[in-house]
CSV table of C-alpha atoms in Angstrom, one decimal:
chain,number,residue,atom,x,y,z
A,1,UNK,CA,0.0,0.0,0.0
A,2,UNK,CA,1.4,3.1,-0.7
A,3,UNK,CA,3.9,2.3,-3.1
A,4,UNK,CA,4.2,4.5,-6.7
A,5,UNK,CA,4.8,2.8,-9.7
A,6,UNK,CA,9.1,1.4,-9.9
A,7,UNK,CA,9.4,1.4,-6.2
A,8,UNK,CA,9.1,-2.6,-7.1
A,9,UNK,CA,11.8,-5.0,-8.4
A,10,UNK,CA,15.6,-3.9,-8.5
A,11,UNK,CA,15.1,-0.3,-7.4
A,12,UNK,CA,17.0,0.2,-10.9
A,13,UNK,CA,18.6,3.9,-11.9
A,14,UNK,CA,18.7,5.4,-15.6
A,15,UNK,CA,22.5,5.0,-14.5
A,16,UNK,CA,22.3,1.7,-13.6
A,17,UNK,CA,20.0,0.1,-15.7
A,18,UNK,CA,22.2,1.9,-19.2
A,19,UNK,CA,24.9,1.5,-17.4
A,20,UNK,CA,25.7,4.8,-18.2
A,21,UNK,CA,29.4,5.4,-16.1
A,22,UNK,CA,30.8,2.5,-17.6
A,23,UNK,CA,29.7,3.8,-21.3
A,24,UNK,CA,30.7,6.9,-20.6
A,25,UNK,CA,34.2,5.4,-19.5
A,26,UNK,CA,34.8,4.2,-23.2
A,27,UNK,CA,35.6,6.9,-25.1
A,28,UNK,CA,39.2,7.1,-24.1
A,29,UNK,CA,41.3,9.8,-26.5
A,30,UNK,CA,45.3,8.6,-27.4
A,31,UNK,CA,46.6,11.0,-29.4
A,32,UNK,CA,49.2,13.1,-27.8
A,33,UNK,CA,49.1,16.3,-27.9
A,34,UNK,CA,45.8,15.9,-27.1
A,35,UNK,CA,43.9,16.4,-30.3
A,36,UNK,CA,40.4,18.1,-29.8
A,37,UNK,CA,38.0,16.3,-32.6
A,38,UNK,CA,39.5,12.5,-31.4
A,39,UNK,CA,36.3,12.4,-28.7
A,40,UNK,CA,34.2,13.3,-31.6
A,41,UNK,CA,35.6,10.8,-34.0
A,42,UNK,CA,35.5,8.1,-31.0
A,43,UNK,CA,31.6,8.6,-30.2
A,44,UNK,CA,30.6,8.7,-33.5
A,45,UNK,CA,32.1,5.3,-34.3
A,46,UNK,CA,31.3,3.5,-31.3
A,47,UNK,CA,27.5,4.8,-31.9
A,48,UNK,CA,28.0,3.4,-34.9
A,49,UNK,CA,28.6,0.0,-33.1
A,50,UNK,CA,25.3,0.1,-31.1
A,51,UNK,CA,23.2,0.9,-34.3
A,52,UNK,CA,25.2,-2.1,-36.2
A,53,UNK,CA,23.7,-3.9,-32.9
A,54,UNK,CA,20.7,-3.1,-33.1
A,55,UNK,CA,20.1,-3.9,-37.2
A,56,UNK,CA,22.0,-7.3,-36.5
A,57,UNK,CA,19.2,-7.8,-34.2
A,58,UNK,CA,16.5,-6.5,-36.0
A,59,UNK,CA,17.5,-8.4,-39.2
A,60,UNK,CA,17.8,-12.2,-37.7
A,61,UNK,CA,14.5,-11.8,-36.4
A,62,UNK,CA,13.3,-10.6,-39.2
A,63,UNK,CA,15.2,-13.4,-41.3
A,64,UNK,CA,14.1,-15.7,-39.0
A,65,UNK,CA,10.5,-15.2,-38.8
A,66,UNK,CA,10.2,-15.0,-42.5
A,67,UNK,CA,12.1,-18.8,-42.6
A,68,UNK,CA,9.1,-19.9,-40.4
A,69,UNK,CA,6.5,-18.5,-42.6
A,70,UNK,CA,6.0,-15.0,-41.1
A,71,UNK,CA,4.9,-12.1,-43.5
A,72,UNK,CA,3.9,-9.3,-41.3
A,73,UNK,CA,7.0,-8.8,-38.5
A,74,UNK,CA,9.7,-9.4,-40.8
A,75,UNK,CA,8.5,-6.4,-42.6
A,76,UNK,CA,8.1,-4.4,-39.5
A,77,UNK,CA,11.6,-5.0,-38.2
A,78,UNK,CA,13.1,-4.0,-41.4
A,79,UNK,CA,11.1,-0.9,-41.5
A,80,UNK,CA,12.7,0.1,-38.0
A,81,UNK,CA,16.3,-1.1,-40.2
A,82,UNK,CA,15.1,1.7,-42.1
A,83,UNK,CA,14.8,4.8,-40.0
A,84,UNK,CA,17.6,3.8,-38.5
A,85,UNK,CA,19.8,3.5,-41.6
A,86,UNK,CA,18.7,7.2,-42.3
A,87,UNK,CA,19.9,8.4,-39.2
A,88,UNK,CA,23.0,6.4,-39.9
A,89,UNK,CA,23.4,8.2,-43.2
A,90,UNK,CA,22.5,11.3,-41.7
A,91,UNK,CA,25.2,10.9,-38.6
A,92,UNK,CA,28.0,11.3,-41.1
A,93,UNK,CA,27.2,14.9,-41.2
A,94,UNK,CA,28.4,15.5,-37.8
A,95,UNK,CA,31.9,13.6,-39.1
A,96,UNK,CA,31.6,16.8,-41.6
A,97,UNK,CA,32.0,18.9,-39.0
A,98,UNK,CA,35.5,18.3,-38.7
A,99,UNK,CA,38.0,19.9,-40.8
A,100,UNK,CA,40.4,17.6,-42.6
A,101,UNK,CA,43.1,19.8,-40.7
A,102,UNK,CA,41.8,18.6,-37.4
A,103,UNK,CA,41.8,14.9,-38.1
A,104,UNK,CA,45.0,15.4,-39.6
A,105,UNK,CA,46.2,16.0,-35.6
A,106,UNK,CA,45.0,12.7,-34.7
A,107,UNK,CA,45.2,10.4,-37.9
A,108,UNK,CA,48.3,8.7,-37.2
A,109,UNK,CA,47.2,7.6,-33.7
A,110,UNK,CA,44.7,4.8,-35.7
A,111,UNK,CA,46.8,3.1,-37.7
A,112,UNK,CA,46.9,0.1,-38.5
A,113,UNK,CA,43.0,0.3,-37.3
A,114,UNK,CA,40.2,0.8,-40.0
A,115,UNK,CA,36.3,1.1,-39.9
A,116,UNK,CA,37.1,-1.6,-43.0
A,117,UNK,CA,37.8,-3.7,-39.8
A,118,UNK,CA,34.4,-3.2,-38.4
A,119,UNK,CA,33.0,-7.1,-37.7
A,120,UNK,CA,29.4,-5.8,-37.6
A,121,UNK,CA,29.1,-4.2,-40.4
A,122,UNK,CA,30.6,-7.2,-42.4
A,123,UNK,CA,27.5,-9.6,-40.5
A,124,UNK,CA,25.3,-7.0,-41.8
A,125,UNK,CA,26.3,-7.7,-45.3
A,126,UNK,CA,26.6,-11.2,-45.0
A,127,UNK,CA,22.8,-11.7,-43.5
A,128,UNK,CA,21.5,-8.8,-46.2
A,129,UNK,CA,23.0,-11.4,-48.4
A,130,UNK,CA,26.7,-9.8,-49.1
A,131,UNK,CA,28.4,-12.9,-48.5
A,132,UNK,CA,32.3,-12.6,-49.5
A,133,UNK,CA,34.5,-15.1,-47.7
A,134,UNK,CA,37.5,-13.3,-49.1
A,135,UNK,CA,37.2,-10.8,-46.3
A,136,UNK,CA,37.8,-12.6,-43.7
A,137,UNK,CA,41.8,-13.4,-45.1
A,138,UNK,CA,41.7,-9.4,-45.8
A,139,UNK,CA,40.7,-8.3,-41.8
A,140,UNK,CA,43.5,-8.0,-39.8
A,141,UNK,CA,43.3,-7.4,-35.9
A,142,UNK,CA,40.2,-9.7,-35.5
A,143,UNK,CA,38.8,-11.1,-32.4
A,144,UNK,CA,38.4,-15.0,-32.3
A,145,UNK,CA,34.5,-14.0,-31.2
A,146,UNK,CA,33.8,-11.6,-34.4
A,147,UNK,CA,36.2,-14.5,-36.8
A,148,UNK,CA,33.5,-16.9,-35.2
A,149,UNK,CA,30.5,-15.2,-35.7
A,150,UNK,CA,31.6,-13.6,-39.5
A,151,UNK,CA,32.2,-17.8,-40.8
A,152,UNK,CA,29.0,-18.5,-38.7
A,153,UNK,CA,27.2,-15.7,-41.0
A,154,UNK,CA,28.5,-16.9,-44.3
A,155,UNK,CA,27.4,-20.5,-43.5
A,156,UNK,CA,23.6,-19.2,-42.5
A,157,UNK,CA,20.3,-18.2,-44.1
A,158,UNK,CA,20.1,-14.8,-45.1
A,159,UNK,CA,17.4,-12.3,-45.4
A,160,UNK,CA,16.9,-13.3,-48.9
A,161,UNK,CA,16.9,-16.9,-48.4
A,162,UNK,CA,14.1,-16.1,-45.9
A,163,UNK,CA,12.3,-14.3,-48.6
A,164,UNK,CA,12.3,-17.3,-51.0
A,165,UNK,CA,11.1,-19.7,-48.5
A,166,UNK,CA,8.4,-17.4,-48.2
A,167,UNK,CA,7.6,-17.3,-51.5
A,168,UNK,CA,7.7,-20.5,-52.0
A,169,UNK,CA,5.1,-21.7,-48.7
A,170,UNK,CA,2.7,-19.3,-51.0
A,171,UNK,CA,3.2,-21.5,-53.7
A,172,UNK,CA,5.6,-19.6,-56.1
A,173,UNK,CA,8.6,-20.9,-57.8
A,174,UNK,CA,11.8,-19.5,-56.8
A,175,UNK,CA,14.3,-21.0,-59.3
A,176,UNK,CA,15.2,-21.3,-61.8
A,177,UNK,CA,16.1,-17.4,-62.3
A,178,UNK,CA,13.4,-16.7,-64.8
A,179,UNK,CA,10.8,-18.2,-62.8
A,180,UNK,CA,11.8,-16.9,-60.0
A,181,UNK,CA,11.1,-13.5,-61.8
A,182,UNK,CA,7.9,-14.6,-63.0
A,183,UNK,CA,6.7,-15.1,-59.1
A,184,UNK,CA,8.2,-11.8,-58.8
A,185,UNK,CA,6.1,-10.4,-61.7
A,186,UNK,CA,2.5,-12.2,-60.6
A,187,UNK,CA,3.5,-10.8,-56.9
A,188,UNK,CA,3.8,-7.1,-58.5
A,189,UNK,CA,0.7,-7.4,-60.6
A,190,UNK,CA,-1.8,-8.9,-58.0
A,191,UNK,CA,-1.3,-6.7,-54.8
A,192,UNK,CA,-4.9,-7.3,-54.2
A,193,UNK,CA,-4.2,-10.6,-53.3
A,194,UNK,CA,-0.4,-10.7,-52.7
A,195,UNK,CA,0.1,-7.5,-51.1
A,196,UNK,CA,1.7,-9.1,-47.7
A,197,UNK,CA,4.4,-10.7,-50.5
A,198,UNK,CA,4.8,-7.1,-52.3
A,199,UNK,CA,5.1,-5.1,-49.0
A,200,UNK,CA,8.1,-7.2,-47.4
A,201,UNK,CA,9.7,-6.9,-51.0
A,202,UNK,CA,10.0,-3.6,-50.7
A,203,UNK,CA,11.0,-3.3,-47.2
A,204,UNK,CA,13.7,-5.5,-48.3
A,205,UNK,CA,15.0,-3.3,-51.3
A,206,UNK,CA,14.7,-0.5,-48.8
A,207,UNK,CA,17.3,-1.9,-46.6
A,208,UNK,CA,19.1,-2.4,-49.8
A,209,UNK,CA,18.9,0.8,-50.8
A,210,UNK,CA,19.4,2.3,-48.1
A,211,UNK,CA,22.9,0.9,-47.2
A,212,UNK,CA,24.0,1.8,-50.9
A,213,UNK,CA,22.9,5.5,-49.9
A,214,UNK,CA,25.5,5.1,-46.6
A,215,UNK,CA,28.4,3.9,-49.0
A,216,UNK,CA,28.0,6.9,-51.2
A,217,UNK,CA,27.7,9.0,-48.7
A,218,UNK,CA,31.0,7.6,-46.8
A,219,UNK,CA,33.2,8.1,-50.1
A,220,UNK,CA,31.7,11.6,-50.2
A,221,UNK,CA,33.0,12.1,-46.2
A,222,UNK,CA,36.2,10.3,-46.9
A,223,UNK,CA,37.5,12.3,-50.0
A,224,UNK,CA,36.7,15.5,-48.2
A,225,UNK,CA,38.7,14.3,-44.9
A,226,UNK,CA,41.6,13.0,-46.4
A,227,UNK,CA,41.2,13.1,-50.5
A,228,UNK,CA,43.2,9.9,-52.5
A,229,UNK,CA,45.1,8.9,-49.2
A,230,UNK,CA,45.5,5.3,-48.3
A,231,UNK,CA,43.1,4.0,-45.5
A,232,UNK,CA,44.8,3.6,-42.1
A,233,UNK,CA,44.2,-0.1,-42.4
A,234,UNK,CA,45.8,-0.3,-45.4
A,235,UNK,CA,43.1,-0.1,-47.6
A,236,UNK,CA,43.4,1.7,-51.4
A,237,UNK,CA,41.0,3.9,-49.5
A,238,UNK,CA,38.7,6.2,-51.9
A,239,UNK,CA,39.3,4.1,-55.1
A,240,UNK,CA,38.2,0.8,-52.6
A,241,UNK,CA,35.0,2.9,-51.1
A,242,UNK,CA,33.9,3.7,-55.0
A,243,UNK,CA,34.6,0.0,-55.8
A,244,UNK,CA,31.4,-1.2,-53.3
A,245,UNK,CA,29.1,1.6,-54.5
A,246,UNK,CA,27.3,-0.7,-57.2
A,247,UNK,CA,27.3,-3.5,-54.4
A,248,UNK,CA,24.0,-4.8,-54.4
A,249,UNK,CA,21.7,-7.0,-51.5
A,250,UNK,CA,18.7,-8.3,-53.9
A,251,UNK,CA,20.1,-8.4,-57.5
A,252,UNK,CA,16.8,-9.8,-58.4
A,253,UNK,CA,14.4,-6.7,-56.9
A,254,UNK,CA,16.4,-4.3,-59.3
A,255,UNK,CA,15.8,-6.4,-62.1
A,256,UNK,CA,12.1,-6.8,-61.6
A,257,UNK,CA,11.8,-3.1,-62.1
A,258,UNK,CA,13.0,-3.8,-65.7
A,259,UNK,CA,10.5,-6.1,-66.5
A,260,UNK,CA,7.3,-4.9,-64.9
């Protein structure tokens, strides 16, 4: 009797519960002299991390629900991949905010690291459907957790594998390729009766296209911080970010739009 609403369980804090001194604790700045835009560069990529998180989470739900016959989550859960993909394209203009002088000061301090290096974002692409094996000789620096969990990506179901086995429990043929495009077709004509099929399609090519937007708009950021340098990993740098612009999640979605 008595008691308000939280005065029950843990007695949890904001603090506590986010854990909020121990995050707080992690953006720790090496460059000496002390170079004023390092904190900057450090928060942005370790938010970065939490939204890569997140969308790993979001994804394989979504992946997974749609491998047990699920239409209507797996499109939710990649419509919340969307927003925050936008943000994530948007976050690059705080990088902008820093002069190329002033990462210049603190540049050095990060080599041989590289965001190329960034496990998550490589498990993003391999569950979108990205899969390159070849990248895991090319990291350098990684953990025996994110090794283990890349190889376990590229030997699971992706998103578009879930896709198919959706279309397929609706009766549509998924292979070979021009009958797969024909299900495609007969899903884009008949949204009366298909519309579940057509709805998830497209939440899928948003997440597609909305990772190609973040590429472009990382070359763009790069070339203005540091023009046709080499990467601090190692990396050919620009000419390497312009080489994954065309890279593509769901061939197959693109090419429907030719034949509709």
């Amino acid at each position: 009797m008595g008691r308000s609403f939280g005065e029950e369980g843990g007695r949890l804090t904001y603090g506590s519960y986010l854990r909020v001194p121990q995050l707080l604790a992690q953006q720790v700045r090496m460059a000496g002299p002390e170079a004023h835009d390092e904190l900057l560069f450090i928060t942005i990529h370790q938010a970065y991390e939490l939204w890569f998180k997140l969308l790993l989470h979001e994804l394989e739900d979504a992946r997974d629900r749609m491998l047990a016959g699920e239409g209507y989550l797996p499109r939710v859960r990649l419509e919340r991949c969307h927003v925050v993909e936008q943000l994530l394209v948007q976050q690059v203009d705080v990088i902008d905010t820093m002069t190329p002088q002033d990462f210049l000061a603190f540049r050095t301090v990060l080599a041989p690291a590289s965001g190329f290096q960034s496990a998550q974002f490589r498990e993003i692409e391999f569950i979108s459907g990205l899969k390159d094996p070849a990248f895991l000789d090319r990291l350098r620096g990684l953990e025996r957790g994110e090794e283990q969990r890349l190889r376990r990506r590229l030997a699971e179901p992706t998103l578009w594998d879930g896709y198919l086995a959706l279309l397929r429990a609706h009766g549509f043929a998924t292979e070979p390729e021009d009958a797969l495009t024909a299900s495609l077709v007969t899903v884009a004509h008949d949204r009366e009766r298909h519309g579940a099929l057509w709805d998830l399609a497209e939440a899928l090519l948003a997440h597609d296209q909305a990772c190609a937007l973040w590429r472009a708009r990382h070359v763009l950021m790069a070339e203005r911080q540091i023009g046709t340098k080499t990467g601090t990993g190692g990396s050919a740098g620009s000419p390497y970010l312009r080489s994954r612009l065309e890279a593509r999640f769901y061939p197959a979605l693109w090419h429907l739009r030719a034949v509709l």
